[in-house]
Amino acid sequence: MAGVAVSTTINGDAVEYLCQPDETLLDVLRDRLGLTGAKEGCGTGDCGACSVIVDGRLVCSCLVLGAEAEGRKVETIEGMAHGDQLHPLQQKFLEHAALQCGICTPGFLIAAKDLLEKNPSPTEEEIRFGLAGNLCRCTGYDKIVRAVQDAANVMKGA
């Protein structure tokens, strides 16, 4: 099968790669580009572990073809921190112990980032709704919700 040449932007960097027509964006990110933060939890778009942002829209990268990233702007967990400085969401997840095994954490962080960019002052209900596409089998959700609330306050300067 012939490869598809793709030119895209990932975490602010221009990237070019070849992928198979049926290869998912998740597989491209992990296997071709070495960006292993997004995880495959289900392969069907039900768990959110593979969440990334494409052109400002939260998507499950297991449901997007790598070729569909052509000309798009892709944001992954690897692009959240700035050097050694963690994003406020990452810092608050640590402070609130809002993670255990870590499989779901990148997806939750990306989903929370997307939520806070669209709604900087969400209620608890809005946070829970915004993160409803992400599943965690270890921690439960209260610590995650508290971490997002705390990060929202920090990010808006409260």
Short mmCIF file of C-alpha atoms in Angstrom, two decimals, residues 12-154:
data_model
loop_
_atom_site.label_atom_id
_atom_site.label_comp_id
_atom_site.label_asym_id
_atom_site.label_seq_id
_atom_site.Cartn_x
_atom_site.Cartn_y
_atom_site.Cartn_z
CA GLY A 12 3.68 24.38 17.24
CA ASP A 13 6.29 22.60 15.11
CA ALA A 14 5.99 21.93 11.39
CA VAL A 15 6.07 18.15 10.89
CA GLU A 16 6.07 15.95 7.81
CA TYR A 17 5.53 12.21 7.78
CA LEU A 18 4.44 9.30 5.63
CA CYS A 19 1.64 7.09 6.85
CA GLN A 20 -0.59 4.35 5.53
CA PRO A 21 -4.07 5.42 4.40
CA ASP A 22 -5.70 3.36 7.17
CA GLU A 23 -3.25 4.33 9.94
CA THR A 24 -4.74 6.25 12.88
CA LEU A 25 -3.39 9.54 14.12
CA LEU A 26 -2.75 7.80 17.44
CA ASP A 27 -0.49 5.25 15.75
CA VAL A 28 1.29 7.98 13.78
CA LEU A 29 1.91 10.02 16.92
CA ARG A 30 3.19 7.05 18.92
CA ASP A 31 4.93 4.86 16.36
CA ARG A 32 6.19 7.27 13.72
CA LEU A 33 6.77 10.47 15.70
CA GLY A 34 7.68 9.11 19.15
CA LEU A 35 4.97 11.13 20.89
CA THR A 36 3.82 8.42 23.29
CA GLY A 37 1.77 10.53 25.71
CA ALA A 38 -1.56 9.69 24.09
CA LYS A 39 -2.51 6.14 25.01
CA GLU A 40 -4.68 3.50 23.35
CA GLY A 41 -7.15 2.45 25.97
CA CYS A 42 -10.00 1.14 23.85
CA GLY A 43 -9.43 1.83 20.14
CA THR A 44 -13.08 2.78 19.75
CA GLY A 45 -13.23 6.37 21.04
CA ASP A 46 -14.94 5.44 24.30
CA CYS A 47 -12.24 6.08 26.92
CA GLY A 48 -10.52 9.37 26.01
CA ALA A 49 -6.99 8.10 26.77
CA CYS A 50 -5.89 9.09 23.25
CA SER A 51 -7.37 12.61 23.33
CA VAL A 52 -5.65 15.34 21.35
CA ILE A 53 -6.78 18.73 20.06
CA VAL A 54 -7.02 19.17 16.28
CA ASP A 55 -7.74 22.69 15.04
CA GLY A 56 -9.18 23.62 18.43
CA ARG A 57 -11.43 20.56 18.67
CA LEU A 58 -10.99 17.77 21.19
CA VAL A 59 -10.82 14.42 19.36
CA CYS A 60 -9.98 10.81 20.06
CA SER A 61 -6.86 10.21 17.97
CA CYS A 62 -7.76 6.52 17.64
CA LEU A 63 -10.72 7.60 15.49
CA VAL A 64 -8.84 10.06 13.26
CA LEU A 65 -6.72 8.92 10.35
CA GLY A 66 -3.14 10.15 10.30
CA ALA A 67 -3.73 11.48 6.78
CA GLU A 68 -6.52 13.71 8.10
CA ALA A 69 -3.93 15.78 9.96
CA GLU A 70 -2.82 17.29 6.64
CA GLY A 71 -2.67 21.07 7.05
CA ARG A 72 -4.07 20.90 10.57
CA LYS A 73 -2.84 22.08 13.95
CA VAL A 74 -2.48 19.17 16.39
CA GLU A 75 -1.88 19.61 20.13
CA THR A 76 -0.76 16.70 22.30
CA ILE A 77 0.15 16.27 25.95
CA GLU A 78 3.82 16.71 24.99
CA GLY A 79 3.05 20.33 24.09
CA MET A 80 1.43 21.33 27.39
CA ALA A 81 4.52 22.10 29.45
CA HIS A 82 6.93 24.86 28.46
CA GLY A 83 10.35 23.33 28.98
CA ASP A 84 10.65 22.45 32.65
CA GLN A 85 7.63 24.60 33.58
CA LEU A 86 4.49 22.52 33.92
CA HIS A 87 1.16 23.79 32.68
CA PRO A 88 -1.05 24.79 35.64
CA LEU A 89 -3.27 21.76 34.97
CA GLN A 90 -0.29 19.42 35.18
CA GLN A 91 0.87 21.05 38.40
CA LYS A 92 -2.57 20.84 39.99
CA PHE A 93 -2.98 17.19 38.99
CA LEU A 94 0.22 16.50 40.92
CA GLU A 95 -0.77 18.61 43.92
CA HIS A 96 -4.22 17.01 44.15
CA ALA A 97 -2.91 13.48 43.52
CA ALA A 98 -5.37 13.30 40.61
CA LEU A 99 -3.61 10.37 38.99
CA GLN A 100 -2.54 6.83 39.78
CA CYS A 101 -1.49 4.50 36.98
CA GLY A 102 -1.27 7.36 34.47
CA ILE A 103 -2.91 5.71 31.46
CA CYS A 104 -5.84 8.15 31.43
CA THR A 105 -3.94 11.20 32.69
CA PRO A 106 -2.78 12.64 29.33
CA GLY A 107 -6.31 12.42 27.95
CA PHE A 108 -7.80 14.08 31.03
CA LEU A 109 -5.21 16.87 30.87
CA ILE A 110 -5.87 17.55 27.18
CA ALA A 111 -9.65 17.46 27.73
CA ALA A 112 -9.33 19.81 30.72
CA LYS A 113 -7.11 22.17 28.71
CA ASP A 114 -9.70 22.23 25.94
CA LEU A 115 -12.46 22.88 28.47
CA LEU A 116 -10.64 25.74 30.21
CA GLU A 117 -9.71 27.38 26.91
CA LYS A 118 -13.40 27.50 26.01
CA ASN A 119 -14.75 28.13 29.52
CA PRO A 120 -12.21 29.65 31.94
CA SER A 121 -14.64 29.58 34.88
CA PRO A 122 -16.50 26.27 34.72
CA THR A 123 -18.80 25.04 37.44
CA GLU A 124 -18.24 21.59 38.91
CA GLU A 125 -21.07 20.29 36.72
CA GLU A 126 -19.49 21.81 33.61
CA ILE A 127 -16.13 20.22 34.49
CA ARG A 128 -17.72 16.82 34.96
CA PHE A 129 -19.59 17.20 31.67
CA GLY A 130 -16.43 18.42 29.87
CA LEU A 131 -14.48 15.41 31.10
CA ALA A 132 -17.28 12.86 30.60
CA GLY A 133 -15.57 11.38 27.55
CA ASN A 134 -12.58 10.34 29.65
CA LEU A 135 -12.60 7.25 31.82
CA CYS A 136 -10.44 6.43 34.85
CA ARG A 137 -10.41 3.03 36.48
CA CYS A 138 -8.12 3.94 39.37
CA THR A 139 -8.80 7.25 41.10
CA GLY A 140 -12.43 8.08 40.74
CA TYR A 141 -13.13 11.58 39.57
CA ASP A 142 -13.30 13.90 42.59
CA LYS A 143 -9.55 14.60 42.73
CA ILE A 144 -9.49 15.24 38.99
CA VAL A 145 -12.40 17.68 39.24
CA ARG A 146 -10.76 19.49 42.18
CA ALA A 147 -7.49 19.76 40.27
CA VAL A 148 -9.27 21.30 37.28
CA GLN A 149 -11.13 23.75 39.53
CA ASP A 150 -7.89 24.78 41.21
CA ALA A 151 -6.09 25.14 37.87
CA ALA A 152 -8.93 27.28 36.52
CA ASN A 153 -8.52 29.63 39.49
CA VAL A 154 -4.76 29.85 38.96
#
